[in-house]
PDB file of C-alpha atoms in Angstrom:
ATOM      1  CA  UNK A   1      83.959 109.285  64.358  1.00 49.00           C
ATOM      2  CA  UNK A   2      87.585 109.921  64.793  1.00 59.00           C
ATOM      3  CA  UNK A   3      88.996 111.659  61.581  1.00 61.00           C
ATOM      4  CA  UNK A   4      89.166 115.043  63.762  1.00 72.00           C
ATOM      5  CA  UNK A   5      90.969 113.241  66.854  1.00 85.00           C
ATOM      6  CA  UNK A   6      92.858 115.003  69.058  1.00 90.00           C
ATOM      7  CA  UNK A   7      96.813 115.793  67.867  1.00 93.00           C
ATOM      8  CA  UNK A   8      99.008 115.346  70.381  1.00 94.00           C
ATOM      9  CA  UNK A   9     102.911 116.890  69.783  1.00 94.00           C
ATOM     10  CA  UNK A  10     105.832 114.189  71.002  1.00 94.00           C
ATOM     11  CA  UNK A  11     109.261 114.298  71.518  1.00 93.00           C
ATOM     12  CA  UNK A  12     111.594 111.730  71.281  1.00 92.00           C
ATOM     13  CA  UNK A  13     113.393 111.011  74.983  1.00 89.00           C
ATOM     14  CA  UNK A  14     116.457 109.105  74.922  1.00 81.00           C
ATOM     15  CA  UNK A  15     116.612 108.992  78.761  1.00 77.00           C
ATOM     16  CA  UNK A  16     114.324 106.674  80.379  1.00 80.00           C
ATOM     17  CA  UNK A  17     114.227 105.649  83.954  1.00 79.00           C
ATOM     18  CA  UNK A  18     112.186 106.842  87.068  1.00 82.00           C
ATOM     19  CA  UNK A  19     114.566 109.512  88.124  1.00 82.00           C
ATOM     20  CA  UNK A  20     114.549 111.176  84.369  1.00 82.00           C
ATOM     21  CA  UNK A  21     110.965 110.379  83.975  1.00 86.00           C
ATOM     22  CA  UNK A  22     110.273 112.866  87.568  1.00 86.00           C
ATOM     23  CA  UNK A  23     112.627 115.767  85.973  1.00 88.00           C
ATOM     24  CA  UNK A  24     110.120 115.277  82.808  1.00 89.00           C
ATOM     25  CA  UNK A  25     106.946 115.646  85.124  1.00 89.00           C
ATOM     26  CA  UNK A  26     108.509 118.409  87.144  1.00 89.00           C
ATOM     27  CA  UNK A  27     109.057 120.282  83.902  1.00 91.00           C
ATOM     28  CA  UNK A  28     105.306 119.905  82.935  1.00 92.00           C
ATOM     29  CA  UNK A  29     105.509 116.907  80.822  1.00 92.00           C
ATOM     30  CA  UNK A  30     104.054 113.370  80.440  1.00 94.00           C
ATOM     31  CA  UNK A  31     106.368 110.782  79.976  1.00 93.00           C
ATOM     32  CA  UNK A  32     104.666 108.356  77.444  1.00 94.00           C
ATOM     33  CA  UNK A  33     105.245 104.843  75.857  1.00 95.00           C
ATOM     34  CA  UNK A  34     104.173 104.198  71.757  1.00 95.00           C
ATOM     35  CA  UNK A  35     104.197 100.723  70.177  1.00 93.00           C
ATOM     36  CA  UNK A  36     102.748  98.290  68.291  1.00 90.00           C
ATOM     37  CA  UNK A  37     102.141  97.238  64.294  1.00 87.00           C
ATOM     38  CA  UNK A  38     105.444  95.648  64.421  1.00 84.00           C
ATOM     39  CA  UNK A  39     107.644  98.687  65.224  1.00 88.00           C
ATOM     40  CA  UNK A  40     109.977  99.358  68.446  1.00 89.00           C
ATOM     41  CA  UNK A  41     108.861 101.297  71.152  1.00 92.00           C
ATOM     42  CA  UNK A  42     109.271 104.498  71.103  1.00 92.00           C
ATOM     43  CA  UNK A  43     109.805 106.646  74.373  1.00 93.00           C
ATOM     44  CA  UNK A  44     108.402 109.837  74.183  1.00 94.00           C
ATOM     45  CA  UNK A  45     107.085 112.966  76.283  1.00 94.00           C
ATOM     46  CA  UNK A  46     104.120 115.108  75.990  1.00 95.00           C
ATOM     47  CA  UNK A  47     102.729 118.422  77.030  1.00 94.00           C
ATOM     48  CA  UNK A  48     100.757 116.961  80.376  1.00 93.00           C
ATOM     49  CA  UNK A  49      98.437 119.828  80.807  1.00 93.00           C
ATOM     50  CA  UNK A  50      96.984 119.256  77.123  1.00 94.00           C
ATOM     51  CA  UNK A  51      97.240 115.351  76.926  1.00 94.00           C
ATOM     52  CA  UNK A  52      95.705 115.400  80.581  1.00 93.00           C
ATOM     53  CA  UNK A  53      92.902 117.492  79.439  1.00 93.00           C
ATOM     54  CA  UNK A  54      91.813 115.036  76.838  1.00 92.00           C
ATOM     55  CA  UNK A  55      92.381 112.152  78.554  1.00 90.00           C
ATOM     56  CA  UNK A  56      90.198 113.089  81.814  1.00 88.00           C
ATOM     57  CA  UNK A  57      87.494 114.073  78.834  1.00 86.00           C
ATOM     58  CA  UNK A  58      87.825 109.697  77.817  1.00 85.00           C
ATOM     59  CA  UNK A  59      88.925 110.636  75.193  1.00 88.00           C
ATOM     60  CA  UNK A  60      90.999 107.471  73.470  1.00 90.00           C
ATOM     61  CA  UNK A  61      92.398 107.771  69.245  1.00 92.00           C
ATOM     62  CA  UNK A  62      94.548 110.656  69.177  1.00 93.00           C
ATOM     63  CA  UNK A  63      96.749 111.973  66.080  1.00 93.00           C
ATOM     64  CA  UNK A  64     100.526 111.928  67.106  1.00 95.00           C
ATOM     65  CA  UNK A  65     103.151 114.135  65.678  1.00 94.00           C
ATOM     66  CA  UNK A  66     106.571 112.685  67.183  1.00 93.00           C
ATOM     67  CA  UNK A  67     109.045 115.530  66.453  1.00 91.00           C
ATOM     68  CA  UNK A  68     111.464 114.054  63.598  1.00 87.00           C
ATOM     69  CA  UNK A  69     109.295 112.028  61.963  1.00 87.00           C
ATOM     70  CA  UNK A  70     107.716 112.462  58.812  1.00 85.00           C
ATOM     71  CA  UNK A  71     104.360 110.667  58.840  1.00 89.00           C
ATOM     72  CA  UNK A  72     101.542 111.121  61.725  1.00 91.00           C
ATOM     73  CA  UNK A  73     100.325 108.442  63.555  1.00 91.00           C
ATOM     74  CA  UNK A  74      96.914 107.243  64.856  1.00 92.00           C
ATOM     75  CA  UNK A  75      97.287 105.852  68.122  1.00 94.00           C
ATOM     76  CA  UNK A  76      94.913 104.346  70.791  1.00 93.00           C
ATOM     77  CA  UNK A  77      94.906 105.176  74.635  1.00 93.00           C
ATOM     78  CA  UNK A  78      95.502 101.748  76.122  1.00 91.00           C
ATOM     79  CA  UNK A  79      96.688 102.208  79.931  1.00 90.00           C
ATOM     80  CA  UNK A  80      97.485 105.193  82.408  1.00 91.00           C
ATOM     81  CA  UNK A  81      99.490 105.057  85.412  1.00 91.00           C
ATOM     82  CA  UNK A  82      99.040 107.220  88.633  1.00 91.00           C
ATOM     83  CA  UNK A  83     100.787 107.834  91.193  1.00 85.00           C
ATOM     84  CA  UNK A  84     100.831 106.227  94.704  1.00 84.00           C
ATOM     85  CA  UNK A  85      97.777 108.016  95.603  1.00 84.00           C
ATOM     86  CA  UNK A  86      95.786 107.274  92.576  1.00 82.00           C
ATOM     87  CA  UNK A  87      95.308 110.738  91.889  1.00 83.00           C
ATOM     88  CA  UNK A  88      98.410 112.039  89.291  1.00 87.00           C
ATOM     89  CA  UNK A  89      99.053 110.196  86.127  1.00 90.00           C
ATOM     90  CA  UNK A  90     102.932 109.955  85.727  1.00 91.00           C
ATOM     91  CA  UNK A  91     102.717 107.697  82.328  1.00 93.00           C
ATOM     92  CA  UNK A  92     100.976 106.821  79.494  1.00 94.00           C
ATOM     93  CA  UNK A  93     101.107 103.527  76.709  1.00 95.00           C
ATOM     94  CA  UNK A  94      99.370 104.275  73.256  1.00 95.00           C
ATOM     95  CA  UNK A  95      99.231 101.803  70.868  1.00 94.00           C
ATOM     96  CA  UNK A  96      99.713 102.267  66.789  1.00 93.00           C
ATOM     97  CA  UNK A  97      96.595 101.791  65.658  1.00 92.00           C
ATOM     98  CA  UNK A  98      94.660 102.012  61.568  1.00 91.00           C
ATOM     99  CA  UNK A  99      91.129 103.308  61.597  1.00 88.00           C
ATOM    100  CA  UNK A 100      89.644 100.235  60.391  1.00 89.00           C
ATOM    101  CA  UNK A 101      91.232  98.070  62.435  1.00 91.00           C
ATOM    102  CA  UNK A 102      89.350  96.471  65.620  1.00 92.00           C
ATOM    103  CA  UNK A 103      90.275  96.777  68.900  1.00 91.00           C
ATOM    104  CA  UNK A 104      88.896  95.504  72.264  1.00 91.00           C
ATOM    105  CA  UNK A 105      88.840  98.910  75.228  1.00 90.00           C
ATOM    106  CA  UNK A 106      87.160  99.903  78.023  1.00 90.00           C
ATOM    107  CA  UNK A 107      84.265 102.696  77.316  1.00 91.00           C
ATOM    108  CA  UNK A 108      83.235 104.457  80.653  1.00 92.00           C
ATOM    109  CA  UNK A 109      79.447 104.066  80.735  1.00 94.00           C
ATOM    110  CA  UNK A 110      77.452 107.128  81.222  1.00 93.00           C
ATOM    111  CA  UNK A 111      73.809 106.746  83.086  1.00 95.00           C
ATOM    112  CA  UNK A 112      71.140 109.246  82.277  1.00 94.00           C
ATOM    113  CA  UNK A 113      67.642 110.079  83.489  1.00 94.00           C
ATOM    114  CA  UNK A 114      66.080 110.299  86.483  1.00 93.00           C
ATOM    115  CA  UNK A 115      65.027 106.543  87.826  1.00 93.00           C
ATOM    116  CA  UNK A 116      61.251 106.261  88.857  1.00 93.00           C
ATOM    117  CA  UNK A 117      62.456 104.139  91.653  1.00 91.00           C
ATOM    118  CA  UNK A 118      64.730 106.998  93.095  1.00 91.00           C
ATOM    119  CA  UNK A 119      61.171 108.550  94.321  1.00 91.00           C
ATOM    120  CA  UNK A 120      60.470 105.676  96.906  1.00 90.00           C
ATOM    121  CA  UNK A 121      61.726 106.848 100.304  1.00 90.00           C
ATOM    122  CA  UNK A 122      64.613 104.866 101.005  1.00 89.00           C
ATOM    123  CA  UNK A 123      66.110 103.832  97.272  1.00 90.00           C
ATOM    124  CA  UNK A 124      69.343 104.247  96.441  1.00 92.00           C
ATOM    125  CA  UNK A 125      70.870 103.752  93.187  1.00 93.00           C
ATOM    126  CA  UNK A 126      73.947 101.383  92.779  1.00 92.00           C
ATOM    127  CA  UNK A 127      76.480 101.314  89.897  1.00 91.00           C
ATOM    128  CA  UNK A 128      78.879  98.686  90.660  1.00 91.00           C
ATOM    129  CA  UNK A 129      80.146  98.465  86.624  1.00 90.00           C
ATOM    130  CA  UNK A 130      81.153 101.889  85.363  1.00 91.00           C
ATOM    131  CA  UNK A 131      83.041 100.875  82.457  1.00 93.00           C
ATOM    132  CA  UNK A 132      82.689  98.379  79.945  1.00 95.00           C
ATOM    133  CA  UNK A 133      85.095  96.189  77.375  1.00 95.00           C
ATOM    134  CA  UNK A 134      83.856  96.559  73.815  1.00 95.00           C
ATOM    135  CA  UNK A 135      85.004  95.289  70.481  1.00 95.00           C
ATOM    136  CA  UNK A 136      84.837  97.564  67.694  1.00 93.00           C
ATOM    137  CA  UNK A 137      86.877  99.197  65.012  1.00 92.00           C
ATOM    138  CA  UNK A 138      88.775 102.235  66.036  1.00 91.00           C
ATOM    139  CA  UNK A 139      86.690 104.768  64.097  1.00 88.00           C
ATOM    140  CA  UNK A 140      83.739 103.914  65.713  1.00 89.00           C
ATOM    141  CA  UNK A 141      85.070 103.767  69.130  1.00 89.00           C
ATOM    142  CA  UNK A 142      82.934 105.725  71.419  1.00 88.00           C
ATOM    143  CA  UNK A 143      84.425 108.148  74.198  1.00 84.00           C
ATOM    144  CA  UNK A 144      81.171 107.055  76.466  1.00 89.00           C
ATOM    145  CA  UNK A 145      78.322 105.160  75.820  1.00 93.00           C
ATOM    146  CA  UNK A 146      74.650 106.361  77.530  1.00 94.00           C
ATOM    147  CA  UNK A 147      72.824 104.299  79.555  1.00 95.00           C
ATOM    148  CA  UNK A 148      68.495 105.350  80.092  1.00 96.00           C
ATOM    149  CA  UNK A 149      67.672 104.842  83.734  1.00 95.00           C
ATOM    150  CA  UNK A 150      64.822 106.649  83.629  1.00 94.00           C
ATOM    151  CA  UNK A 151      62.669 103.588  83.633  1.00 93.00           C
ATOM    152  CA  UNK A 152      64.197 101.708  86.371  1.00 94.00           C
ATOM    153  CA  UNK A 153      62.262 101.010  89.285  1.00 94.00           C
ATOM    154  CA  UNK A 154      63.195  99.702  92.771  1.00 93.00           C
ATOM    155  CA  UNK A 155      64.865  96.469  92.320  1.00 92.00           C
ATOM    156  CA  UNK A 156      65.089  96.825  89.184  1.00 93.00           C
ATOM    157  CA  UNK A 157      68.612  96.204  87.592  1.00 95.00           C
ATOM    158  CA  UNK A 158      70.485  97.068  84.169  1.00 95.00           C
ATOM    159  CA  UNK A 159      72.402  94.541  83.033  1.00 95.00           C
ATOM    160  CA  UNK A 160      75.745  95.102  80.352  1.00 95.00           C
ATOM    161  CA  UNK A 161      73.903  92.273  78.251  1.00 95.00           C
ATOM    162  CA  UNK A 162      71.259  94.670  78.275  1.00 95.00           C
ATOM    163  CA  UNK A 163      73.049  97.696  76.908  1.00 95.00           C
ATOM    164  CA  UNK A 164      72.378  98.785  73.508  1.00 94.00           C
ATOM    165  CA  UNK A 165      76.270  99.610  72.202  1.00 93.00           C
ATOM    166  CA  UNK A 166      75.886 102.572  69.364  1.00 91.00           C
ATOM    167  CA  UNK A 167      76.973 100.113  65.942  1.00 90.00           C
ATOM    168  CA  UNK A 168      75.696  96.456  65.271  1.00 91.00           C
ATOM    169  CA  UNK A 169      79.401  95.834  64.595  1.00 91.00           C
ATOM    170  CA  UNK A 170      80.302  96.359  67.978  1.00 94.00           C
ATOM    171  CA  UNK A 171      81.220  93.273  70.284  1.00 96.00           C
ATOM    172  CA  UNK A 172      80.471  93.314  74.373  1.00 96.00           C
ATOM    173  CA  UNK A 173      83.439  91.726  76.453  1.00 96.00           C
ATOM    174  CA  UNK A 174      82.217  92.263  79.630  1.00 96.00           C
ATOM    175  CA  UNK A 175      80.743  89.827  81.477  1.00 96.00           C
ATOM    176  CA  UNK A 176      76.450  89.999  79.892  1.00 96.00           C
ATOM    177  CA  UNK A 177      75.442  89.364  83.579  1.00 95.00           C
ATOM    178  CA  UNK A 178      77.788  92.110  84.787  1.00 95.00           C
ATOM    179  CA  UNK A 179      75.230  95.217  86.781  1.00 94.00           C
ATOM    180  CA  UNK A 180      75.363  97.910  85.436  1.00 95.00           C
ATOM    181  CA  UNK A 181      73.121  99.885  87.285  1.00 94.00           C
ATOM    182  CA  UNK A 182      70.633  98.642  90.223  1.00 93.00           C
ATOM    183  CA  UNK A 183      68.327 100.434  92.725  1.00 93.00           C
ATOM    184  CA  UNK A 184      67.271  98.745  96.348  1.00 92.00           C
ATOM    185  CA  UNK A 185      65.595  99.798  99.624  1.00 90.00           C
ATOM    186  CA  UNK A 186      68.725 101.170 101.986  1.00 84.00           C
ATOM    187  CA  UNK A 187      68.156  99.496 105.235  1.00 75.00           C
ATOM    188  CA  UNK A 188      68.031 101.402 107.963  1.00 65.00           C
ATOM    189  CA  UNK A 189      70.776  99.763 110.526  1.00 62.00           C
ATOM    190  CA  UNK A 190      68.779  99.180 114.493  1.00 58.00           C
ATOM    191  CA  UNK A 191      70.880 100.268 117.053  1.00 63.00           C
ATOM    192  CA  UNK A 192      70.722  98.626 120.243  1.00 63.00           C
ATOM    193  CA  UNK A 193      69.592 100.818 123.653  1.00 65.00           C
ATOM    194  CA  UNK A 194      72.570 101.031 125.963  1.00 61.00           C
ATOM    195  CA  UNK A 195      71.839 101.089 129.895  1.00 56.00           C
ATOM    196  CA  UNK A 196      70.553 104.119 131.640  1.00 55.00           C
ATOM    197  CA  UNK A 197      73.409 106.508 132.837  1.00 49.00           C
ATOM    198  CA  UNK A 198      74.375 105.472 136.476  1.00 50.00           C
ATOM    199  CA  UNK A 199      72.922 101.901 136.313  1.00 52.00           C
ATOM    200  CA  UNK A 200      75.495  99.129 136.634  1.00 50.00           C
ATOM    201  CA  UNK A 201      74.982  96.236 133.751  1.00 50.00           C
ATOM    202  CA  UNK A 202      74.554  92.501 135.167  1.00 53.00           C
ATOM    203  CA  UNK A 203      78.246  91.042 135.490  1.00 51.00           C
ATOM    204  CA  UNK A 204      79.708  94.339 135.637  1.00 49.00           C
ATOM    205  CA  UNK A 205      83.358  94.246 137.559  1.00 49.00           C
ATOM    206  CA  UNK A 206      82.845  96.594 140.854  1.00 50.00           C
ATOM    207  CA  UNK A 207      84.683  99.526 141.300  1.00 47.00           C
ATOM    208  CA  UNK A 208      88.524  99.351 142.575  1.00 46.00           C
ATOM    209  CA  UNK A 209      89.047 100.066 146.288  1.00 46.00           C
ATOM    210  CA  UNK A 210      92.003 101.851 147.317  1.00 44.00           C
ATOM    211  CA  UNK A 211      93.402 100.629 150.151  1.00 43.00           C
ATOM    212  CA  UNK A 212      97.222 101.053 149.832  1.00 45.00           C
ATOM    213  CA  UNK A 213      99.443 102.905 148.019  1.00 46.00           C
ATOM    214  CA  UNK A 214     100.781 102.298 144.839  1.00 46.00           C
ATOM    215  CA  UNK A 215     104.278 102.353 143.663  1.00 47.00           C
ATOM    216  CA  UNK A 216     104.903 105.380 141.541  1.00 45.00           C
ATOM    217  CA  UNK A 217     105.348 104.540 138.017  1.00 44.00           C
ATOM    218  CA  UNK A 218     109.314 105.384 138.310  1.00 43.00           C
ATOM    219  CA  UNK A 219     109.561 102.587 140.823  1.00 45.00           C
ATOM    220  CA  UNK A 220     107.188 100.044 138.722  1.00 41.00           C
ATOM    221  CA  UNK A 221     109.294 100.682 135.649  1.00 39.00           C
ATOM    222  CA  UNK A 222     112.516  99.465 138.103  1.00 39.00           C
ATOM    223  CA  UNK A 223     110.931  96.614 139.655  1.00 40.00           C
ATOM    224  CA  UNK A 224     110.222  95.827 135.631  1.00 39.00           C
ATOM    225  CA  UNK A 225     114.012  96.253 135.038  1.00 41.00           C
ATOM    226  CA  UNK A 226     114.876  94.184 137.725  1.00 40.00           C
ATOM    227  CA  UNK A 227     112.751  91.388 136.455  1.00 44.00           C
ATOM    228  CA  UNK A 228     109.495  91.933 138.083  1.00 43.00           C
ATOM    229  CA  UNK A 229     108.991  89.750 141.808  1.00 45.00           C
ATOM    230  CA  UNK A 230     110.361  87.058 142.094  1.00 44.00           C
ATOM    231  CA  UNK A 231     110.036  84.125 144.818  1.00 44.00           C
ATOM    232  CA  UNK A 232     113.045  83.708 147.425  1.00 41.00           C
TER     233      UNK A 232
END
């Protein structure tokens, strides 16, 4: 499933830190984190617009080519990290990873179909779990996994227990009882009727009567300064 993944080209950085990391992005690359299989971390940078590309596609086993070494690696997407606004990802971890190894990740779950319940005035769908944890090996890891709604009626609920994941060697993490997908009645929310224009509500305080002048605000602000009134 993965012998034509993605290549991504690295370079070495021997520079790390926030303040290097933000000349990296400004120049149009990713700074990036590879380790695992008993080796030291290495710190690298990527071409963002490229890597970005595949990763907003899910895609997750990529080929790297780290300038100076010899051998490729296959490595495994395992965490992204935006920025402030959750909208820009400023970093990336992979992990060194063989093809017949297993590995638990999340798999973003994909629904498809129109539900039957969707034609009932009123239904809504809800998908409160869009991603599940699998176990698998990493050339069978899926980029998304598909999800038939097209049978689902109102009430009716998907469960991740319920999911049928694409190899028998596959393992579910998640939670069985997690929802995966669910469609209910959307209650319309009553709104009280407020009192006729003009009429005064039961308990309502009457209106002020002027009947001196009030200081000007200047003055109040002095008296305030002052200390406020106080008793002789």
């Amino acid at each position: 499933m993965h012998e034509n993944a993605p290549v991504l080209q690295a370079s070495p950085r021997a520079k790390i830190g926030s303040r290097y990391a933000k000349r990296f992005r400004d120049g149009g690359k990713l700074p990036a984190v590879v380790y695992g299989h008993g080796q030291d971390p290495v710190s690298v940078v990527l071409d963002s617009k490229d890597t970005l590309t595949h990763i907003h596609k899910g895609e997750k086993v990529y080929t790297m080519k780290i300038e100076g070494e010899k051998k490729d690696q296959t490595v495994l997407l395992k965490e992204v990290q935006f920025d402030y606004l959750g909208t820009r990802v400023i970093h990336a971890d992979f992990a060194r990873v063989d093809l017949t190894e297993r590995v638990r990740t999340r798999v973003h779950v994909n629904l498809i179909g129109d539900a039957v319940g969707l034609k009932t005035v009123g239904a809504v769908l809800i998908h409160p779990v869009s991603e599940i944890e699998i176990e698998c090996m990493v050339k069978e890891l899926p980029e998304h996994i598909d999800v038939d709604i097209s049978g689902l009626e109102v009430d009716g609920e998907i469960r991740a227990g319920e999911i049928k994941l694409p190899s028998s060697s596959m393992r579910l993490i998640t939670d069985a009882k997690a929802s995966v997908a669910h469609i209910m009645i959307q209650k319309e929310e009553v709104v009280a009727p407020t009192a006729e224009a003009g009429a005064a509500a039961p308990g309502a305080a009457e209106p002020e009567v002027l009947t001196a002048k009030k200081p000007a605000e200047g003055d109040a602000a002095k008296a305030a300064d002052k200390g406020g009134d106080k008793k002789k």
